[in-house]
mmCIF file of C-alpha atoms and ligand atoms in Angstrom:
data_model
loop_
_atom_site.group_PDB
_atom_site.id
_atom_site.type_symbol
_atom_site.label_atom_id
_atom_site.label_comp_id
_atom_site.label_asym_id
_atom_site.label_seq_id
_atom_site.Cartn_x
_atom_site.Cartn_y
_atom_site.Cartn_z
ATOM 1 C CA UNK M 234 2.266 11.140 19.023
ATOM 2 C CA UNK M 235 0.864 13.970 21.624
ATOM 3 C CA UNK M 236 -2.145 14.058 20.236
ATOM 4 C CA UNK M 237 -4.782 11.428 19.146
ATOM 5 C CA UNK M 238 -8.441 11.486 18.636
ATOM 6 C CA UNK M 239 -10.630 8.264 18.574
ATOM 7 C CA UNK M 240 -13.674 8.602 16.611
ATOM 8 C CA UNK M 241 -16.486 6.122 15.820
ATOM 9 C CA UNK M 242 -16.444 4.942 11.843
ATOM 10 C CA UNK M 243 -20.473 3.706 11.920
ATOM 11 C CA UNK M 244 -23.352 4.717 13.472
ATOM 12 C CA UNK M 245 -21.882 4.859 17.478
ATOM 13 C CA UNK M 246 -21.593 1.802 19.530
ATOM 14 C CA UNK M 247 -18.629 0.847 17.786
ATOM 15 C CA UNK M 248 -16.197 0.076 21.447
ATOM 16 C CA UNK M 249 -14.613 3.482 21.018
ATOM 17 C CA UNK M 250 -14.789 3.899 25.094
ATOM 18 C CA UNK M 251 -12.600 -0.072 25.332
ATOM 19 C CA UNK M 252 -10.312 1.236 22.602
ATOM 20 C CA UNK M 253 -9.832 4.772 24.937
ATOM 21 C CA UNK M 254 -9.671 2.775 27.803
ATOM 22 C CA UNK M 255 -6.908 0.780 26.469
ATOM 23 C CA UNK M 256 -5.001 3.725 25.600
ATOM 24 C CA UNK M 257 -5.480 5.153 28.364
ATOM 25 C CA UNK M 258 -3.773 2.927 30.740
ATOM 26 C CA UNK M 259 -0.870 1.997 27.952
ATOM 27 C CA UNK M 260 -0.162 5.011 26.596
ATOM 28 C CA UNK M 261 -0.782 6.932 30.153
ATOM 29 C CA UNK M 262 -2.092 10.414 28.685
ATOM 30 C CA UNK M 263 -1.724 13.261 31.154
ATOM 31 C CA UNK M 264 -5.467 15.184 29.641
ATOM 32 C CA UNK M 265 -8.213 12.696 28.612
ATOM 33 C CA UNK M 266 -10.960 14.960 27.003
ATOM 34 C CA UNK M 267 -13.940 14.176 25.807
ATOM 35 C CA UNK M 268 -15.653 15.430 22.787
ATOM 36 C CA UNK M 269 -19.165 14.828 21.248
ATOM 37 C CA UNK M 270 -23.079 15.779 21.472
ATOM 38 C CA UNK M 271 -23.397 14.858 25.441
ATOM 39 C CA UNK M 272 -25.504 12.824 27.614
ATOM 40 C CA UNK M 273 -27.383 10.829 24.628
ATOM 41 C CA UNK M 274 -23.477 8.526 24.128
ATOM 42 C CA UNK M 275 -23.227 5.378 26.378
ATOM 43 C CA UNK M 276 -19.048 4.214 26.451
ATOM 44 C CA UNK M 277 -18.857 0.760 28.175
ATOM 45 C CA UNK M 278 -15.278 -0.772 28.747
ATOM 46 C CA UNK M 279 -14.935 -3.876 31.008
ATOM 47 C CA UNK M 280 -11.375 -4.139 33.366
ATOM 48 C CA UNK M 281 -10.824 -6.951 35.908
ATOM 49 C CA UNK M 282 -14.405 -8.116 34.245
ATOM 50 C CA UNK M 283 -15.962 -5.073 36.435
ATOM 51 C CA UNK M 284 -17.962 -3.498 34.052
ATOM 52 C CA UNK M 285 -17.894 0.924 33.630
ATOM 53 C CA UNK M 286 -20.429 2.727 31.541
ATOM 54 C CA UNK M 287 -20.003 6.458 31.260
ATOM 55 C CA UNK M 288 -22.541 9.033 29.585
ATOM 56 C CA UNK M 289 -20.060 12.293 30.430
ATOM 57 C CA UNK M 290 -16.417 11.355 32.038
ATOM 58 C CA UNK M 291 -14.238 10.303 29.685
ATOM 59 C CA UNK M 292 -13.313 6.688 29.168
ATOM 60 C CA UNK M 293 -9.541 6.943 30.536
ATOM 61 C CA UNK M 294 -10.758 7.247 34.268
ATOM 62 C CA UNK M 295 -9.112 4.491 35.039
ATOM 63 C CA UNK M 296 -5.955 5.958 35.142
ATOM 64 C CA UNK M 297 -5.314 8.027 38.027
ATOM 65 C CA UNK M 298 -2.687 10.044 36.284
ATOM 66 C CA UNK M 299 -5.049 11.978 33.659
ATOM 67 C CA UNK M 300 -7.154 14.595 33.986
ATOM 68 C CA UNK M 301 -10.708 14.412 32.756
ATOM 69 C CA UNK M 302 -11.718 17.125 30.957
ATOM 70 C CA UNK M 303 -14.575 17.687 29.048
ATOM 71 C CA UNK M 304 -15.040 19.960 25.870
ATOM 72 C CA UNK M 305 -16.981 23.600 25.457
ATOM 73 C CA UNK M 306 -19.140 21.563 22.892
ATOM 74 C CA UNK M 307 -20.411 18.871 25.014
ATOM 75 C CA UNK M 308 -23.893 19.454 26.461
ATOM 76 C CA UNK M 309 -23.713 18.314 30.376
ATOM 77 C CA UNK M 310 -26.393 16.646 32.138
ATOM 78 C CA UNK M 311 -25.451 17.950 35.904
ATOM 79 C CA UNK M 312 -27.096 14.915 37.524
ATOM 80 C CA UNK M 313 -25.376 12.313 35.325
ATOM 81 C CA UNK M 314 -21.749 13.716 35.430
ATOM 82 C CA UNK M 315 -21.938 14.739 39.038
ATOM 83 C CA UNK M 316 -23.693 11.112 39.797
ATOM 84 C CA UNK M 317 -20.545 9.590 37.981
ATOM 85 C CA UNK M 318 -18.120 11.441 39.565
ATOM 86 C CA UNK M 319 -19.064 10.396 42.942
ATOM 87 C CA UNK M 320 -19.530 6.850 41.729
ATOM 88 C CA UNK M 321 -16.165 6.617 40.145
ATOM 89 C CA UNK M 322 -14.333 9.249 42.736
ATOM 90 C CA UNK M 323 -13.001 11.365 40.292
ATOM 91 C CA UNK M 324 -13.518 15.029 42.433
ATOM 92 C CA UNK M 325 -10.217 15.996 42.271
ATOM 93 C CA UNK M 326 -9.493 15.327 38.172
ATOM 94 C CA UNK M 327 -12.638 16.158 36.352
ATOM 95 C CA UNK M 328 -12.550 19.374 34.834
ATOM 96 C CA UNK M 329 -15.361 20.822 32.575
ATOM 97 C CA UNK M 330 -15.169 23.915 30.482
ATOM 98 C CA UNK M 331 -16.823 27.154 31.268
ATOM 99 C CA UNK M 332 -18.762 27.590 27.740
ATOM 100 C CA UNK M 333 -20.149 23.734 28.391
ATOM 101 C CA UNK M 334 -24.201 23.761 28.035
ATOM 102 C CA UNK M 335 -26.640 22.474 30.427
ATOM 103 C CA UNK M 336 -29.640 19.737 29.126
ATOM 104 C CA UNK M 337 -32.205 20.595 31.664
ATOM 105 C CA UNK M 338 -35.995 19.289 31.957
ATOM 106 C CA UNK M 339 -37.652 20.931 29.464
ATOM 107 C CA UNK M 340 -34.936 19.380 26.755
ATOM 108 C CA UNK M 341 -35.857 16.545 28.219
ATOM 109 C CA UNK M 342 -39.084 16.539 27.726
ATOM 110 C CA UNK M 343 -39.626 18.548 24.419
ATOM 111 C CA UNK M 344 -37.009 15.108 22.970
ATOM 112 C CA UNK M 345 -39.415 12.575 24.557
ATOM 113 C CA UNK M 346 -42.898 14.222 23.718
ATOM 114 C CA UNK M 347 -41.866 15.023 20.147
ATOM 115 C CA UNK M 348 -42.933 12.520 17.457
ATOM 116 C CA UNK M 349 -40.722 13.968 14.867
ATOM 117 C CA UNK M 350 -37.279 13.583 17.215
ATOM 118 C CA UNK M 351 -38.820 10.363 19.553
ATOM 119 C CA UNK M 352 -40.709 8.126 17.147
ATOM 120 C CA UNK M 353 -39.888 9.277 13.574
ATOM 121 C CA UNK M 354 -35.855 9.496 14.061
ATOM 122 C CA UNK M 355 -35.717 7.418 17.205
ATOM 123 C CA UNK M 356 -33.724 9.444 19.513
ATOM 124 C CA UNK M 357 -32.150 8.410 23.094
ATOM 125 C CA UNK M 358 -34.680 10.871 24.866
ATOM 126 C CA UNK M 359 -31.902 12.881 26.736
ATOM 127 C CA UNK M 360 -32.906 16.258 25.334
ATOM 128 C CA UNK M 361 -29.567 16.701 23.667
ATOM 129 C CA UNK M 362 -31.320 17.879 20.195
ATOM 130 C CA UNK M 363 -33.537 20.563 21.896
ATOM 131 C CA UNK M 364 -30.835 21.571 23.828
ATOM 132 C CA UNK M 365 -28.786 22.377 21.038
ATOM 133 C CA UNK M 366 -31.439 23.606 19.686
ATOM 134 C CA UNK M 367 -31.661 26.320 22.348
ATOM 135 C CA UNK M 368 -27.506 26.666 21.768
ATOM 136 C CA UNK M 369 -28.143 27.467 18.353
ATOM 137 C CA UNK M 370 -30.480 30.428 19.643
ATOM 138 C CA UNK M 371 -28.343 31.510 22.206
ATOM 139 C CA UNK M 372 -30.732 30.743 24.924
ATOM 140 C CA UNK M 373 -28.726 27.656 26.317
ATOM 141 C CA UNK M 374 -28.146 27.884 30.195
ATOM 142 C CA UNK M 375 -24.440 27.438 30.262
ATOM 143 C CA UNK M 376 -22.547 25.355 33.219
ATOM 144 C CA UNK M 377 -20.646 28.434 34.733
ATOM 145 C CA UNK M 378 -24.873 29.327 36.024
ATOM 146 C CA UNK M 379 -24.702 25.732 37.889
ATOM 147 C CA UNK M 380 -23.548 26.395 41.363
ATOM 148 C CA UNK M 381 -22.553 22.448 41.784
ATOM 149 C CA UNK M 382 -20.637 22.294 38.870
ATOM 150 C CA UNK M 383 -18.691 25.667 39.608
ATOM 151 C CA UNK M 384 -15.510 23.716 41.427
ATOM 152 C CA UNK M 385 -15.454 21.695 38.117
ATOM 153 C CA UNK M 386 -14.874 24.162 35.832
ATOM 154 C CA UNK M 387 -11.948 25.398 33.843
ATOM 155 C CA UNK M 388 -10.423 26.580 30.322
ATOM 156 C CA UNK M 389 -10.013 23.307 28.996
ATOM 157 C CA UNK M 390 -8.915 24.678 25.029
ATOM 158 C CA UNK M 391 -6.133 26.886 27.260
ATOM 159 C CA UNK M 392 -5.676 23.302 29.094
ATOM 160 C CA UNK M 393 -5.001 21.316 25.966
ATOM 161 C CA UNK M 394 -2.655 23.581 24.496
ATOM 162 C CA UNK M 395 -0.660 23.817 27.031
ATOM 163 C CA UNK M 396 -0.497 20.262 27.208
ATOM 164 C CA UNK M 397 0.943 20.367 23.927
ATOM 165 C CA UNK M 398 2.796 22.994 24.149
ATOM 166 C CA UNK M 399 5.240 20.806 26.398
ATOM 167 C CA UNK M 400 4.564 17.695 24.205
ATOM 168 C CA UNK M 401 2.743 15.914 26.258
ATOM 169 C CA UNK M 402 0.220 13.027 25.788
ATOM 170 C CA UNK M 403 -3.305 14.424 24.996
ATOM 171 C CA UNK M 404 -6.062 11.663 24.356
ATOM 172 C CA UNK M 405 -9.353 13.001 22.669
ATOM 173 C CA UNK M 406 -12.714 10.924 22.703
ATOM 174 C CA UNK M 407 -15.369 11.642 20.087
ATOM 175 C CA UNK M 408 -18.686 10.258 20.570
ATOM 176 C CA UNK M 409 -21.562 8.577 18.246
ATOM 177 C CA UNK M 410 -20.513 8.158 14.655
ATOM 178 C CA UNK M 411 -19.534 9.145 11.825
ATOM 179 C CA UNK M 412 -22.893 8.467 10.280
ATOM 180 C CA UNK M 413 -24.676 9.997 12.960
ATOM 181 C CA UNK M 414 -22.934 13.509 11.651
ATOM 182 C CA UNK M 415 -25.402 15.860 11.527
ATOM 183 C CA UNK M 416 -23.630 17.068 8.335
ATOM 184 C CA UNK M 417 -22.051 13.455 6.790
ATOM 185 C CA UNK M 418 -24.455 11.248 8.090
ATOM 186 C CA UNK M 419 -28.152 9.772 6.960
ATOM 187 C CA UNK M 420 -29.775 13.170 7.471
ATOM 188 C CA UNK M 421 -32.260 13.439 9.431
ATOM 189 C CA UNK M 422 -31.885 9.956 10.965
ATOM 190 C CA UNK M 423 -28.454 11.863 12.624
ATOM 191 C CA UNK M 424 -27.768 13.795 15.699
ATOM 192 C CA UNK M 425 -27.693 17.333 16.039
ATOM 193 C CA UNK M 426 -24.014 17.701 15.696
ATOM 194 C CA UNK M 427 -21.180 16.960 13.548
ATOM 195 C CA UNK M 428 -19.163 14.189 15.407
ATOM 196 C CA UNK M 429 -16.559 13.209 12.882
ATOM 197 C CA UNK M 430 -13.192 14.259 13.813
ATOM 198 C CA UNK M 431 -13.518 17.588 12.727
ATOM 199 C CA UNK M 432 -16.401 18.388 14.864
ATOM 200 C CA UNK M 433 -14.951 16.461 17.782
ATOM 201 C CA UNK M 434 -11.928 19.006 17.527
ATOM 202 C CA UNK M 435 -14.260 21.744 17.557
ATOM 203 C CA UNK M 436 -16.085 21.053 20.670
ATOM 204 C CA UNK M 437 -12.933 20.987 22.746
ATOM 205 C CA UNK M 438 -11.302 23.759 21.192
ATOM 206 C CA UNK M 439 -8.258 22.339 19.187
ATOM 207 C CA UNK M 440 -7.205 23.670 15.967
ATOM 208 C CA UNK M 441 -6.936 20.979 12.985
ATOM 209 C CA UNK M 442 -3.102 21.089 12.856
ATOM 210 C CA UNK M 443 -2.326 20.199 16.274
ATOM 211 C CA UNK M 444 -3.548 16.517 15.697
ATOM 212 C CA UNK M 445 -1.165 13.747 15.309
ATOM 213 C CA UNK M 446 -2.979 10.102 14.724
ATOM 214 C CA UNK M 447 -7.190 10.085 14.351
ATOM 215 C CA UNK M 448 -8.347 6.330 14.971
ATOM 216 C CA UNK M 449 -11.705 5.712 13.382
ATOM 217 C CA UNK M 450 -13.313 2.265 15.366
ATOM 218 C CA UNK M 451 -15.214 0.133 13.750
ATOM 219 C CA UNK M 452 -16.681 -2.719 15.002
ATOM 220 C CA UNK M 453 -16.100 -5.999 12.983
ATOM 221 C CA UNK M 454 -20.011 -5.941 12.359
ATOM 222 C CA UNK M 455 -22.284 -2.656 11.961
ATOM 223 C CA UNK M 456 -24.852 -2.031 14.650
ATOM 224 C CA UNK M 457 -27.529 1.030 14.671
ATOM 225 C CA UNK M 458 -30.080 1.915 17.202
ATOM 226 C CA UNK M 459 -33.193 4.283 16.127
ATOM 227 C CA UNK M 460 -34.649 4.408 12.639
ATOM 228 C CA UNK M 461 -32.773 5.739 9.196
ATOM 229 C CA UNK M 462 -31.154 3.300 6.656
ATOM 230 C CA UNK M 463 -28.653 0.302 7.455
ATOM 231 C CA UNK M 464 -27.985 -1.579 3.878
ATOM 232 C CA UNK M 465 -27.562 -5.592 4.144
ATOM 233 C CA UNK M 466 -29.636 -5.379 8.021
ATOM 234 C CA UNK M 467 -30.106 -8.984 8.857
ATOM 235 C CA UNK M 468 -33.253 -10.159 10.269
ATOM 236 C CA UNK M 469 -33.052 -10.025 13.990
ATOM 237 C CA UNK M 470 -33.647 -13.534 14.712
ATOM 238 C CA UNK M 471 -30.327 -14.060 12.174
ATOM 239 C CA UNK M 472 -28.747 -11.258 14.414
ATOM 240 C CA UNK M 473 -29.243 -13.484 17.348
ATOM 241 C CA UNK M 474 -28.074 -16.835 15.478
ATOM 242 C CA UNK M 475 -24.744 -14.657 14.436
ATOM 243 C CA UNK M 476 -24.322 -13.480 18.115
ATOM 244 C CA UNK M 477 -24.408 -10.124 17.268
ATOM 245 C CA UNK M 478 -27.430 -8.825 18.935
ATOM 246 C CA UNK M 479 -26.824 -6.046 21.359
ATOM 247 C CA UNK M 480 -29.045 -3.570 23.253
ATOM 248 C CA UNK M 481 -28.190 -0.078 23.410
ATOM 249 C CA UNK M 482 -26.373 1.264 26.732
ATOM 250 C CA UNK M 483 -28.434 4.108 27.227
ATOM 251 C CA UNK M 484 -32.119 3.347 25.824
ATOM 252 C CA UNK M 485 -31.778 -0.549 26.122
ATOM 253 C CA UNK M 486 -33.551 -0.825 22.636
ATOM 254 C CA UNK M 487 -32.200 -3.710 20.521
ATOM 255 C CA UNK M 488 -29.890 -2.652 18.436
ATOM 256 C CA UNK M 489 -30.170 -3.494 14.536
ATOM 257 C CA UNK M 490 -26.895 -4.700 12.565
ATOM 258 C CA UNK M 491 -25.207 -5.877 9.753
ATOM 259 C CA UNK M 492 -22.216 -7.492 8.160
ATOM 260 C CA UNK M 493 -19.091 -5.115 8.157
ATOM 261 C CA UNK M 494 -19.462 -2.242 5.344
ATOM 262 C CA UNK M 495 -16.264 -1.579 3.247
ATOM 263 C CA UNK M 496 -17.797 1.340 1.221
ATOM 264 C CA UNK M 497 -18.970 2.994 4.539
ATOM 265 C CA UNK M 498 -15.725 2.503 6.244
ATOM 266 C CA UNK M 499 -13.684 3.848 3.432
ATOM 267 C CA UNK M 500 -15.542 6.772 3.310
ATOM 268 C CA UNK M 501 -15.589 6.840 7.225
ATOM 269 C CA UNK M 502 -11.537 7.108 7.109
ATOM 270 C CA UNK M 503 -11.993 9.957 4.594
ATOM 271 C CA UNK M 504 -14.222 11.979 6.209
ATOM 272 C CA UNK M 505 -12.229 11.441 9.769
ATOM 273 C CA UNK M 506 -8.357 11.439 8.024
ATOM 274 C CA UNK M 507 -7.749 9.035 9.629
ATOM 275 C CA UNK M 508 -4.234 7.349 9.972
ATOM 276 C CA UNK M 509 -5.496 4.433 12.094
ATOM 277 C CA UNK M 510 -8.241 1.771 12.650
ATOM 278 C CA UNK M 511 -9.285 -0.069 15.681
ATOM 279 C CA UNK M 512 -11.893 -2.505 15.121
ATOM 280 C CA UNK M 513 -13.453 -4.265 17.901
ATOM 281 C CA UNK M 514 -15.577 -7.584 18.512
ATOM 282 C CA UNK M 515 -13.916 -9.612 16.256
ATOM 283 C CA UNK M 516 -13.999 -12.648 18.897
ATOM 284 C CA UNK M 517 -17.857 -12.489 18.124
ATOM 285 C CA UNK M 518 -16.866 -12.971 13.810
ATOM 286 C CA UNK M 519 -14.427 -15.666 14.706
ATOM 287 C CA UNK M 520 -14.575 -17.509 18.334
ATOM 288 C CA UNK M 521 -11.092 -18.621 18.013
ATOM 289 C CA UNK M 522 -9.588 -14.892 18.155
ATOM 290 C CA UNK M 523 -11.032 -14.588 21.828
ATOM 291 C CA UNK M 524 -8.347 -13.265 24.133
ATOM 292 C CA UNK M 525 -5.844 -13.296 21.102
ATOM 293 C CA UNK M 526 -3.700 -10.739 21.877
ATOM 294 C CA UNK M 527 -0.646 -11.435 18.671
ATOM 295 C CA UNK M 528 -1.726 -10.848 15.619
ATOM 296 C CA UNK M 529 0.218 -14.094 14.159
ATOM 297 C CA UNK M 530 -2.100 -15.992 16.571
ATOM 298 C CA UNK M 531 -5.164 -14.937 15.440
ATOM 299 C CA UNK M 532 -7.144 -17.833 13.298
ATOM 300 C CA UNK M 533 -6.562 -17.574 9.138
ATOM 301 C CA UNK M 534 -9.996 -16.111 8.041
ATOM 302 C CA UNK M 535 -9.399 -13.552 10.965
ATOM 303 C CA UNK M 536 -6.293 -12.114 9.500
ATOM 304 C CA UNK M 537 -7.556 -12.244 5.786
ATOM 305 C CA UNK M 538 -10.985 -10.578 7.443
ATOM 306 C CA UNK M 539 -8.129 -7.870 8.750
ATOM 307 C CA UNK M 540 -5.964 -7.663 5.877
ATOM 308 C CA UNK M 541 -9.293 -6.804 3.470
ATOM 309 C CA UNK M 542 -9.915 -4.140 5.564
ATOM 310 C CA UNK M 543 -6.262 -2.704 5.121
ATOM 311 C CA UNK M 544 -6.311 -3.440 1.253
ATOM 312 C CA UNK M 545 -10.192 -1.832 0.730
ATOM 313 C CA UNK M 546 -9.535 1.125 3.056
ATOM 314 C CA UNK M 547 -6.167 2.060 2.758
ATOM 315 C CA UNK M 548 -4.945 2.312 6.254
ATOM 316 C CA UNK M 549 -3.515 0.033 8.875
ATOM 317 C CA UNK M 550 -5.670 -2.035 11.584
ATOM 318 C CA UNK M 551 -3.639 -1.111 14.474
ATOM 319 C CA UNK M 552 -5.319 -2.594 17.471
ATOM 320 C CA UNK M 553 -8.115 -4.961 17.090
ATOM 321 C CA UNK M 554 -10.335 -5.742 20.170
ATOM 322 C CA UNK M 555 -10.776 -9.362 21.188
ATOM 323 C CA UNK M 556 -12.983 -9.277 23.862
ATOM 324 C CA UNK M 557 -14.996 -7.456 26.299
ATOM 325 C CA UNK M 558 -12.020 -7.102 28.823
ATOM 326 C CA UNK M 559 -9.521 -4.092 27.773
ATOM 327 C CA UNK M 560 -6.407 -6.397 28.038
ATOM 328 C CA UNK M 561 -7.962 -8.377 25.449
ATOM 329 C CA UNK M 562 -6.509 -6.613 22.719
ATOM 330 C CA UNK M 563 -4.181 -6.679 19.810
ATOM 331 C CA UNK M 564 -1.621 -3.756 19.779
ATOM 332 C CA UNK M 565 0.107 -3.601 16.768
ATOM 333 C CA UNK M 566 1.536 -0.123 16.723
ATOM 334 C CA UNK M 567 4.715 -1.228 17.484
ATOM 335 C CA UNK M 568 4.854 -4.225 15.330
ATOM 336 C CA UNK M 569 7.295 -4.980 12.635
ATOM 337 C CA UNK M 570 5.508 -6.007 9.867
ATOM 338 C CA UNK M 571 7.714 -6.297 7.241
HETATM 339 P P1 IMP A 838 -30.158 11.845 19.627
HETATM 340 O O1 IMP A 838 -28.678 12.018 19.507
HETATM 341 O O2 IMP A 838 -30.586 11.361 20.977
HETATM 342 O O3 IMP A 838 -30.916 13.063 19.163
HETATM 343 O O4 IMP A 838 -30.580 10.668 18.621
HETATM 344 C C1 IMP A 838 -30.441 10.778 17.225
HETATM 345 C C2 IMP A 838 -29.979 9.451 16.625
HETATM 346 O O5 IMP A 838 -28.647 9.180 17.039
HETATM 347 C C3 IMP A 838 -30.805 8.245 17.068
HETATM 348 O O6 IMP A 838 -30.833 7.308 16.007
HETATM 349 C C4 IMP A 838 -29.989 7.657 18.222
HETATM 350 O O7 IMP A 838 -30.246 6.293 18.411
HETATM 351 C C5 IMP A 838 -28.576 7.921 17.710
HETATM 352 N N1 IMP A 838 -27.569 8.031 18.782
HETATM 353 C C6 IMP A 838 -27.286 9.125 19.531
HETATM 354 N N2 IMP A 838 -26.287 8.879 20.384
HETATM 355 C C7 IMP A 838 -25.901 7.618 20.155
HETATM 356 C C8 IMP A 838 -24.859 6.786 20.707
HETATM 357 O O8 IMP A 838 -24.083 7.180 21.585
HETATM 358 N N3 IMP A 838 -24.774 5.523 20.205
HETATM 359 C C9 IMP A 838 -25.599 5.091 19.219
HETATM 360 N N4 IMP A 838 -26.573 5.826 18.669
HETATM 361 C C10 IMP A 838 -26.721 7.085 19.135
HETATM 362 MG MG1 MG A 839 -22.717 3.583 23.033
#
């Protein structure tokens, strides 16, 4: 198991930073890299009910053994990373890679004064879309020209395959969704990269054979934020009546949702290969799985909600969130199910 990657199976927002969290302290990783567009993602995990919320570090900062890398894909905001480093006193284990690209002020601004990107497609604002924009030129200011960031930076691909190289634990985070592909997802209501598994791979450098488990997370209801198509969206005042409104980490818009898709998820585990699900939230589907952390103890219609998942998609539901807190958590990877 050296090497997993956690991607999101919707439209982001799915709990992918409490599922790396998790992993991070049980499965004690020695690189935690992140993956994904940049700034725009917003991973919340909650431990000792003090809640984090990180735009660039990876979610595994809380444990002090891992190094927290960050990809040649990922577009840095300096004042955001170097803001959560400080905050979170991570100095001496962040690493970012030379080739990383810089969102400055004028992506910034060209995102938020642009109809097409701000109002049409509903983007975060962050100026990740005209940044790659500028990548895609070849004009992109790259974090090696960032004097602050200059004690930060490394080779993290070299990093990663070294790791493996001596078979040791590497956790990769995507960010977004699978939807949010700029390639599989509702084009143009997408980002402006690919973010399925593939594309998380890309961005830190690791070649498609050197992966051992992908977990797609889903949450056990579908949330987007921005515009572009979400089939079966409930009305938000039956949102609220469910429980399932939420507001978006980085924006604070409301977010829109829906009941749990089986034809998106399937497709979701195709497009990602992947050999794992963790689906999160499902205390908010059924009350009586809060803090459930057996799988025999979870409520009936909880386990058939599960096991429909397993028989539509194909794969197993290996942890299954049950709260906010990342103890609160079903870990059935070692389980004997038969
Ligand atoms: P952009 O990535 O800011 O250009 O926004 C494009 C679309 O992706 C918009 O619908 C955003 O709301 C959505 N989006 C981007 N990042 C995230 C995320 O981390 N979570 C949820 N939606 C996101
Ligand atoms: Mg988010």
């Amino acid at each position: 198991m050296p090497c997993n990657v956690i991607v999101g199976g919707f439209f982001g927002d799915e709990g992918k930073g409490k599922i790396t969290a998790y992993l991070s302290l049980k499965d004690n990783p020695l690189v935690a890299v992140r993956g994904g567009v940049g700034a725009n993602a917003g991973h919340t995990f909650t431990y000792n009910d003090e809640v984090f919320k990180v735009r660039m570090l990876p979610s595994a900062l809380l444990n002090h053994n891992s190094r927290l890398l960050i990809g040649a894909g990922v577009l840095i905001s300096p004042t955001i990373l170097l803001n959560e480093i400080e905050k979170y006193n991570t100095n001496d284990r962040t690493f970012i890679d030379n080739q990383c690209g810089i969102i400055e002020d004028k992506h910034i601004k060209s995102d938020v004064g642009s109809d097409h990107l701000r109002v049409e497609l509903g983007t975060t604002g962050t100026g990740t879309g005209p940044a790659n924009a500028d990548r895609a030129m070849r004009t992109l200011k790259l974090a090696n020209e960032v004097p602050p960031l200059k004690k930060f930076i490394t080779d993290v691909s070299s990093i990663i395959g070294e790791t493996l190289d001596d078979n040791k634990f590497v956790l990769v985070e995507g960010t977004q969704g699978t939807y949010l592909s700029l390639y599989h997802g509702t084009y143009p209501y997408v980002t402006s990269k690919d973010v399925t598994a593939s594309g998380i791979c890309s961005d830190i450098g690791l070649g498609p054979k050197k992966v051992d488990e992908v977990i797609v997370v889903f949450k056990s209801f579908v949330t987007r934020v921005g515009t572009g198509p979400l089939e079966n969206e409930l009305p938000p005042s039956e949102a609220s009546k469910r429980g399932w409104t939420e507001y978006g980490s980085v924006t604070g818009r409301e977010r829109r949702s829906s009941p749990f898709n089986f034809e998106l998820a399937r497709r979701a585990v195709r497009l990602n290969s992947a050999t794992q699900i963790g689906l999160t939230k499902l205390d908010i589907l059924y009350p009586k799985s809060a803090g459930v952390k057996e799988f025999v103890k979870l409520p009936k219609e909880a386990q058939d909600f599960i096991k429909s998942i397993e028989d539509n998609v194909g794969i197993e539901v290996t942890l299954i969130g049950t709260g906010a807190n990342i103890g609160d958590i079903v870990d059935r990877r070692n389980e004997n199910k038969f």
